[in-house]
Amino acid sequence: MAGGSSSRVANDNAAGSGGLLELTDAHKSFGHLEVIKGVSLAVRKGEHVVIFGPSGGGKSTLLRMMNLLEVPDSGTLTFQGRLYFPHRGMVLNRARHLQQLRSQIGMVFQRFNLYPHLNALQNVTLALTDVKKMSRKAARVKAEASLAEVGLKDRMDHYPSQLSGGQQQRVAIARSLAMDPKLMLFDEPTSALDPELIGEVLGVMERLAREGMTMVVVTHEMGFARRVGDRLIFISGGTIVESGGREVLTAPQHERTKTFLEAVL
């Protein structure tokens, strides 16, 4: 199991250990509000990292910095050993730099971000033709396989308005999977769903984890965290308060973690 009681420090000790993705001493402010305060974190290939904590604690901002949807004010970001931030190239070079990073990191948001005028198959196909420059025929084959993988083989011609929230989120997951990412980021993927639909999305995510997909998940679903997380990270006030294995849930060492878990479990 990745992590353990020895890793329970303000910054995760996996940083600098040769991870697939490494974020080092990251800071981020919005105006006068410092949201991320010198966080360091590494994600190893095949690892399932679950980030949890109170609203406003910096979880989503931290996740979005991993593919530079939020650009740190300072710090470094490397992916597969290549430095992606800071990047000092020309503007055009920077755009290509970002596209290369994001083509390898899939992201699933709280909201599904599907195009309402496109059916499920077209929503998944679009990125393959636009970003990966695949032929329409090849993109269709790939998109069909991705939708089948998330259990939507019989919903490919349905538009978002004809799908449940859980089905729409599974289309969003299929869209990311079709890009063959090396890392998947999930930003509270079930928070916009009705309770009865949460299980179908978590089920897909758990299967991806079993199949070896590297993932970082921001979630309040503690049952999922317990079942899937190799490393659990509690973040509050823009810092990593506690990090370790599943014992973070069963025997937390920090009083702030204990208080939070007592409130949510």
mmCIF file of C-alpha atoms in Angstrom:
data_model
loop_
_atom_site.group_PDB
_atom_site.id
_atom_site.type_symbol
_atom_site.label_atom_id
_atom_site.label_comp_id
_atom_site.label_asym_id
_atom_site.label_seq_id
_atom_site.Cartn_x
_atom_site.Cartn_y
_atom_site.Cartn_z
ATOM 1 C CA MET A 1 0.000 0.000 0.000
ATOM 2 C CA ALA A 2 1.346 3.400 -0.911
ATOM 3 C CA GLY A 3 1.918 5.735 1.993
ATOM 4 C CA GLY A 4 1.850 4.933 5.702
ATOM 5 C CA SER A 5 2.085 6.501 9.116
ATOM 6 C CA SER A 6 5.632 7.743 8.393
ATOM 7 C CA SER A 7 4.256 9.901 5.575
ATOM 8 C CA ARG A 8 1.935 11.892 7.832
ATOM 9 C CA VAL A 9 3.580 15.265 7.425
ATOM 10 C CA ALA A 10 2.433 18.625 6.118
ATOM 11 C CA ASN A 11 3.898 17.885 2.695
ATOM 12 C CA ASP A 12 3.662 14.418 1.226
ATOM 13 C CA ASN A 13 6.981 12.560 1.409
ATOM 14 C CA ALA A 14 6.325 10.878 -1.938
ATOM 15 C CA ALA A 15 7.234 14.185 -3.591
ATOM 16 C CA GLY A 16 10.622 13.911 -5.221
ATOM 17 C CA SER A 17 10.497 10.087 -5.212
ATOM 18 C CA GLY A 18 10.279 9.617 -8.967
ATOM 19 C CA GLY A 19 6.541 9.797 -9.342
ATOM 20 C CA LEU A 20 4.566 9.886 -12.572
ATOM 21 C CA LEU A 21 3.458 13.394 -11.582
ATOM 22 C CA GLU A 22 5.263 15.601 -9.090
ATOM 23 C CA LEU A 23 4.037 18.912 -7.752
ATOM 24 C CA THR A 24 6.590 20.620 -5.530
ATOM 25 C CA ASP A 25 6.154 23.568 -3.132
ATOM 26 C CA ALA A 26 3.057 24.828 -4.967
ATOM 27 C CA HIS A 27 1.420 28.090 -3.968
ATOM 28 C CA LYS A 28 -1.781 29.588 -5.345
ATOM 29 C CA SER A 29 -3.673 32.720 -4.379
ATOM 30 C CA PHE A 30 -6.856 34.296 -5.679
ATOM 31 C CA GLY A 31 -6.548 37.971 -4.898
ATOM 32 C CA HIS A 32 -5.523 38.248 -1.244
ATOM 33 C CA LEU A 33 -6.715 34.732 -0.414
ATOM 34 C CA GLU A 34 -3.962 32.104 -0.381
ATOM 35 C CA VAL A 35 -5.689 28.838 -1.322
ATOM 36 C CA ILE A 36 -2.686 26.500 -1.663
ATOM 37 C CA LYS A 37 0.201 27.050 0.735
ATOM 38 C CA GLY A 38 3.389 25.300 -0.333
ATOM 39 C CA VAL A 39 1.970 21.850 -1.084
ATOM 40 C CA SER A 40 4.208 19.075 -2.434
ATOM 41 C CA LEU A 41 2.718 15.862 -3.783
ATOM 42 C CA ALA A 42 3.791 13.012 -6.060
ATOM 43 C CA VAL A 43 1.615 10.409 -7.763
ATOM 44 C CA ARG A 44 3.186 7.111 -8.728
ATOM 45 C CA LYS A 45 2.157 5.010 -11.713
ATOM 46 C CA GLY A 46 -0.732 2.709 -10.847
ATOM 47 C CA GLU A 47 -1.493 4.533 -7.594
ATOM 48 C CA HIS A 48 -4.961 5.582 -6.457
ATOM 49 C CA VAL A 49 -4.784 8.797 -4.451
ATOM 50 C CA VAL A 50 -7.916 10.086 -2.719
ATOM 51 C CA ILE A 51 -8.021 13.695 -1.519
ATOM 52 C CA PHE A 52 -10.681 14.720 0.978
ATOM 53 C CA GLY A 53 -11.354 17.590 3.328
ATOM 54 C CA PRO A 54 -13.687 20.501 4.071
ATOM 55 C CA SER A 55 -15.162 22.733 1.384
ATOM 56 C CA GLY A 56 -12.893 25.650 0.601
ATOM 57 C CA GLY A 57 -9.824 23.774 1.819
ATOM 58 C CA GLY A 58 -8.084 23.787 -1.556
ATOM 59 C CA LYS A 59 -8.848 20.276 -2.839
ATOM 60 C CA SER A 60 -10.159 21.191 -6.298
ATOM 61 C CA THR A 61 -7.542 23.899 -6.809
ATOM 62 C CA LEU A 62 -4.802 21.399 -6.014
ATOM 63 C CA LEU A 63 -6.284 18.881 -8.435
ATOM 64 C CA ARG A 64 -6.622 21.477 -11.210
ATOM 65 C CA MET A 65 -2.979 22.446 -10.806
ATOM 66 C CA MET A 66 -2.012 18.913 -11.783
ATOM 67 C CA ASN A 67 -2.932 19.607 -15.409
ATOM 68 C CA LEU A 68 -2.391 23.375 -15.161
ATOM 69 C CA LEU A 69 -6.045 24.296 -15.436
ATOM 70 C CA GLU A 70 -4.991 26.378 -12.469
ATOM 71 C CA VAL A 71 -1.474 27.712 -12.897
ATOM 72 C CA PRO A 72 0.540 27.856 -9.663
ATOM 73 C CA ASP A 73 1.939 31.191 -8.534
ATOM 74 C CA SER A 74 5.148 29.363 -7.685
ATOM 75 C CA GLY A 75 6.501 25.852 -7.410
ATOM 76 C CA THR A 76 7.188 23.184 -10.037
ATOM 77 C CA LEU A 77 5.172 20.559 -11.901
ATOM 78 C CA THR A 78 6.762 17.613 -13.660
ATOM 79 C CA PHE A 79 5.009 14.808 -15.518
ATOM 80 C CA GLN A 80 6.904 11.689 -16.587
ATOM 81 C CA GLY A 81 10.105 13.482 -15.667
ATOM 82 C CA ARG A 82 9.448 16.488 -17.901
ATOM 83 C CA LEU A 83 9.112 19.970 -16.415
ATOM 84 C CA TYR A 84 5.792 21.558 -17.367
ATOM 85 C CA PHE A 85 5.823 24.428 -14.880
ATOM 86 C CA PRO A 86 7.455 26.849 -14.889
ATOM 87 C CA HIS A 87 7.617 26.992 -18.684
ATOM 88 C CA ARG A 88 9.495 29.873 -20.221
ATOM 89 C CA GLY A 89 8.886 29.264 -23.927
ATOM 90 C CA MET A 90 7.080 31.485 -26.407
ATOM 91 C CA VAL A 91 3.291 31.781 -26.195
ATOM 92 C CA LEU A 92 2.761 29.344 -29.082
ATOM 93 C CA ASN A 93 5.218 26.933 -27.517
ATOM 94 C CA ARG A 94 3.371 27.186 -24.212
ATOM 95 C CA ALA A 95 0.052 26.292 -25.873
ATOM 96 C CA ARG A 96 1.604 23.164 -27.391
ATOM 97 C CA HIS A 97 3.211 22.394 -24.041
ATOM 98 C CA LEU A 98 -0.172 22.515 -22.282
ATOM 99 C CA GLN A 99 -1.878 20.478 -24.996
ATOM 100 C CA GLN A 100 0.761 17.775 -24.662
ATOM 101 C CA LEU A 101 0.277 17.626 -20.887
ATOM 102 C CA ARG A 102 -3.525 17.576 -21.032
ATOM 103 C CA SER A 103 -3.609 14.959 -23.790
ATOM 104 C CA GLN A 104 -2.015 12.568 -21.280
ATOM 105 C CA ILE A 105 -4.104 13.505 -18.248
ATOM 106 C CA GLY A 106 -7.852 12.899 -18.357
ATOM 107 C CA MET A 107 -10.125 14.959 -16.145
ATOM 108 C CA VAL A 108 -13.694 14.399 -15.023
ATOM 109 C CA PHE A 109 -15.461 17.365 -13.440
ATOM 110 C CA GLN A 110 -18.374 17.799 -11.042
ATOM 111 C CA ARG A 111 -20.484 18.951 -13.959
ATOM 112 C CA PHE A 112 -20.469 16.759 -17.035
ATOM 113 C CA ASN A 113 -19.512 19.437 -19.588
ATOM 114 C CA LEU A 114 -21.119 17.566 -22.479
ATOM 115 C CA TYR A 115 -22.178 19.317 -25.666
ATOM 116 C CA PRO A 116 -25.999 19.242 -25.580
ATOM 117 C CA HIS A 117 -26.339 19.240 -29.385
ATOM 118 C CA LEU A 118 -24.134 16.134 -29.768
ATOM 119 C CA ASN A 119 -25.085 12.580 -28.871
ATOM 120 C CA ALA A 120 -22.947 10.434 -26.559
ATOM 121 C CA LEU A 121 -20.884 8.983 -29.398
ATOM 122 C CA GLN A 122 -20.237 12.400 -30.926
ATOM 123 C CA ASN A 123 -19.259 13.862 -27.548
ATOM 124 C CA VAL A 124 -16.590 11.194 -27.155
ATOM 125 C CA THR A 125 -15.455 11.285 -30.796
ATOM 126 C CA LEU A 126 -14.887 15.040 -30.912
ATOM 127 C CA ALA A 127 -11.692 15.139 -28.839
ATOM 128 C CA LEU A 128 -10.233 12.239 -30.799
ATOM 129 C CA THR A 129 -10.625 14.029 -34.120
ATOM 130 C CA ASP A 130 -9.775 17.518 -32.840
ATOM 131 C CA VAL A 131 -6.917 16.777 -30.439
ATOM 132 C CA LYS A 132 -5.532 13.427 -31.543
ATOM 133 C CA LYS A 133 -6.276 14.127 -35.217
ATOM 134 C CA MET A 134 -7.707 10.648 -35.712
ATOM 135 C CA SER A 135 -9.781 9.871 -38.787
ATOM 136 C CA ARG A 136 -13.535 9.884 -38.207
ATOM 137 C CA LYS A 137 -13.690 6.152 -38.777
ATOM 138 C CA ALA A 138 -10.904 5.360 -36.305
ATOM 139 C CA ALA A 139 -12.315 7.840 -33.786
ATOM 140 C CA ARG A 140 -15.735 6.244 -33.990
ATOM 141 C CA VAL A 141 -14.315 2.771 -33.316
ATOM 142 C CA LYS A 142 -12.353 4.100 -30.340
ATOM 143 C CA ALA A 143 -15.338 6.058 -28.977
ATOM 144 C CA GLU A 144 -17.648 3.063 -29.268
ATOM 145 C CA ALA A 145 -15.179 0.937 -27.308
ATOM 146 C CA SER A 146 -14.866 3.580 -24.583
ATOM 147 C CA LEU A 147 -18.627 3.934 -24.205
ATOM 148 C CA ALA A 148 -19.005 0.158 -24.035
ATOM 149 C CA GLU A 149 -16.328 0.134 -21.324
ATOM 150 C CA VAL A 150 -18.481 2.354 -19.093
ATOM 151 C CA GLY A 151 -21.647 0.367 -19.804
ATOM 152 C CA LEU A 152 -23.254 2.673 -22.358
ATOM 153 C CA LYS A 153 -23.127 0.531 -25.483
ATOM 154 C CA ASP A 154 -26.894 0.907 -25.887
ATOM 155 C CA ARG A 155 -26.932 4.692 -25.286
ATOM 156 C CA MET A 156 -24.456 5.878 -27.908
ATOM 157 C CA ASP A 157 -27.060 7.694 -30.020
ATOM 158 C CA HIS A 158 -28.707 9.390 -27.023
ATOM 159 C CA TYR A 159 -28.276 13.115 -26.387
ATOM 160 C CA PRO A 160 -27.372 14.433 -22.910
ATOM 161 C CA SER A 161 -30.974 15.482 -22.255
ATOM 162 C CA GLN A 162 -32.024 11.856 -22.836
ATOM 163 C CA LEU A 163 -29.532 10.487 -20.304
ATOM 164 C CA SER A 164 -29.620 10.373 -16.507
ATOM 165 C CA GLY A 165 -27.000 12.299 -14.566
ATOM 166 C CA GLY A 166 -25.098 9.093 -13.890
ATOM 167 C CA GLN A 167 -25.117 8.194 -17.567
ATOM 168 C CA GLN A 168 -23.936 11.668 -18.519
ATOM 169 C CA GLN A 169 -21.038 11.394 -16.084
ATOM 170 C CA ARG A 170 -20.145 8.014 -17.546
ATOM 171 C CA VAL A 171 -20.061 9.603 -21.010
ATOM 172 C CA ALA A 172 -17.649 12.173 -19.578
ATOM 173 C CA ILE A 173 -15.488 9.355 -18.193
ATOM 174 C CA ALA A 174 -15.593 7.566 -21.554
ATOM 175 C CA ARG A 175 -14.504 10.785 -23.265
ATOM 176 C CA SER A 176 -11.411 10.938 -21.071
ATOM 177 C CA LEU A 177 -10.677 7.214 -21.373
ATOM 178 C CA ALA A 178 -10.778 7.405 -25.166
ATOM 179 C CA MET A 179 -7.704 9.627 -25.055
ATOM 180 C CA ASP A 180 -5.685 6.787 -23.448
ATOM 181 C CA PRO A 181 -4.574 8.917 -20.490
ATOM 182 C CA LYS A 182 -1.702 7.945 -18.242
ATOM 183 C CA LEU A 183 -3.442 9.630 -15.314
ATOM 184 C CA MET A 184 -7.097 10.336 -14.530
ATOM 185 C CA LEU A 185 -8.204 13.220 -12.315
ATOM 186 C CA PHE A 186 -11.696 13.171 -10.798
ATOM 187 C CA ASP A 187 -13.022 16.360 -9.192
ATOM 188 C CA GLU A 188 -15.938 15.324 -6.950
ATOM 189 C CA PRO A 189 -17.480 13.373 -9.860
ATOM 190 C CA THR A 190 -20.602 12.336 -7.926
ATOM 191 C CA SER A 191 -21.415 15.614 -6.158
ATOM 192 C CA ALA A 192 -23.964 16.701 -8.786
ATOM 193 C CA LEU A 193 -25.759 13.341 -8.836
ATOM 194 C CA ASP A 194 -28.884 12.159 -7.080
ATOM 195 C CA PRO A 195 -28.012 9.606 -4.367
ATOM 196 C CA GLU A 196 -29.391 6.640 -6.323
ATOM 197 C CA LEU A 197 -27.112 7.422 -9.275
ATOM 198 C CA ILE A 198 -23.854 7.751 -7.364
ATOM 199 C CA GLY A 199 -23.195 4.011 -7.244
ATOM 200 C CA GLU A 200 -23.103 3.533 -11.008
ATOM 201 C CA VAL A 201 -20.363 6.158 -11.411
ATOM 202 C CA LEU A 202 -18.330 4.923 -8.450
ATOM 203 C CA GLY A 203 -18.657 1.393 -9.837
ATOM 204 C CA VAL A 204 -17.004 2.449 -13.094
ATOM 205 C CA MET A 205 -14.236 4.216 -11.184
ATOM 206 C CA GLU A 206 -13.614 1.204 -8.956
ATOM 207 C CA ARG A 207 -13.317 -1.057 -11.988
ATOM 208 C CA LEU A 208 -10.817 1.342 -13.588
ATOM 209 C CA ALA A 209 -8.809 1.240 -10.369
ATOM 210 C CA ARG A 210 -8.803 -2.562 -10.353
ATOM 211 C CA GLU A 211 -7.585 -2.526 -13.944
ATOM 212 C CA GLY A 212 -4.588 -0.400 -12.960
ATOM 213 C CA MET A 213 -5.572 3.128 -13.977
ATOM 214 C CA THR A 214 -3.554 5.738 -12.120
ATOM 215 C CA MET A 215 -5.985 8.196 -10.575
ATOM 216 C CA VAL A 216 -6.330 11.116 -8.207
ATOM 217 C CA VAL A 217 -9.846 11.571 -6.834
ATOM 218 C CA VAL A 218 -11.270 14.476 -4.862
ATOM 219 C CA THR A 219 -14.359 13.139 -3.117
ATOM 220 C CA HIS A 220 -16.516 13.131 -0.007
ATOM 221 C CA GLU A 221 -17.422 9.469 -0.615
ATOM 222 C CA MET A 222 -15.536 7.915 2.273
ATOM 223 C CA GLY A 223 -16.669 4.395 1.426
ATOM 224 C CA PHE A 224 -15.045 4.741 -1.984
ATOM 225 C CA ALA A 225 -11.912 6.181 -0.352
ATOM 226 C CA ARG A 226 -11.702 3.179 1.975
ATOM 227 C CA ARG A 227 -12.205 0.626 -0.804
ATOM 228 C CA VAL A 228 -10.005 2.162 -3.504
ATOM 229 C CA GLY A 229 -7.494 4.595 -1.990
ATOM 230 C CA ASP A 230 -3.894 3.457 -1.744
ATOM 231 C CA ARG A 231 -3.008 6.855 -0.323
ATOM 232 C CA LEU A 232 -5.474 9.125 1.448
ATOM 233 C CA ILE A 233 -4.729 12.818 1.800
ATOM 234 C CA PHE A 234 -6.637 15.142 4.112
ATOM 235 C CA ILE A 235 -6.275 18.769 3.059
ATOM 236 C CA SER A 236 -7.540 21.772 4.996
ATOM 237 C CA GLY A 237 -6.637 25.432 4.916
ATOM 238 C CA GLY A 238 -4.558 24.969 1.780
ATOM 239 C CA THR A 239 -2.132 22.473 3.309
ATOM 240 C CA ILE A 240 -1.820 18.693 3.562
ATOM 241 C CA VAL A 241 -2.741 17.989 7.177
ATOM 242 C CA GLU A 242 -2.417 14.209 7.056
ATOM 243 C CA SER A 243 -1.385 11.634 4.460
ATOM 244 C CA GLY A 244 -1.112 7.888 4.612
ATOM 245 C CA GLY A 245 -2.883 4.608 3.951
ATOM 246 C CA ARG A 246 -6.405 3.649 4.973
ATOM 247 C CA GLU A 247 -5.458 4.132 8.608
ATOM 248 C CA VAL A 248 -5.969 7.844 7.975
ATOM 249 C CA LEU A 249 -9.681 6.988 8.139
ATOM 250 C CA THR A 250 -9.570 4.392 10.900
ATOM 251 C CA ALA A 251 -6.927 5.926 13.198
ATOM 252 C CA PRO A 252 -6.267 9.541 12.209
ATOM 253 C CA GLN A 253 -3.362 11.177 14.029
ATOM 254 C CA HIS A 254 -4.262 14.842 13.580
ATOM 255 C CA GLU A 255 -7.074 16.423 15.571
ATOM 256 C CA ARG A 256 -8.345 18.324 12.506
ATOM 257 C CA THR A 257 -8.698 15.041 10.602
ATOM 258 C CA LYS A 258 -10.511 13.409 13.507
ATOM 259 C CA THR A 259 -12.983 16.303 13.765
ATOM 260 C CA PHE A 260 -13.734 16.211 10.047
ATOM 261 C CA LEU A 261 -14.253 12.439 9.942
ATOM 262 C CA GLU A 262 -16.519 12.511 12.988
ATOM 263 C CA ALA A 263 -18.699 15.014 11.130
ATOM 264 C CA VAL A 264 -18.931 13.094 7.839
ATOM 265 C CA LEU A 265 -18.897 9.424 8.870
#
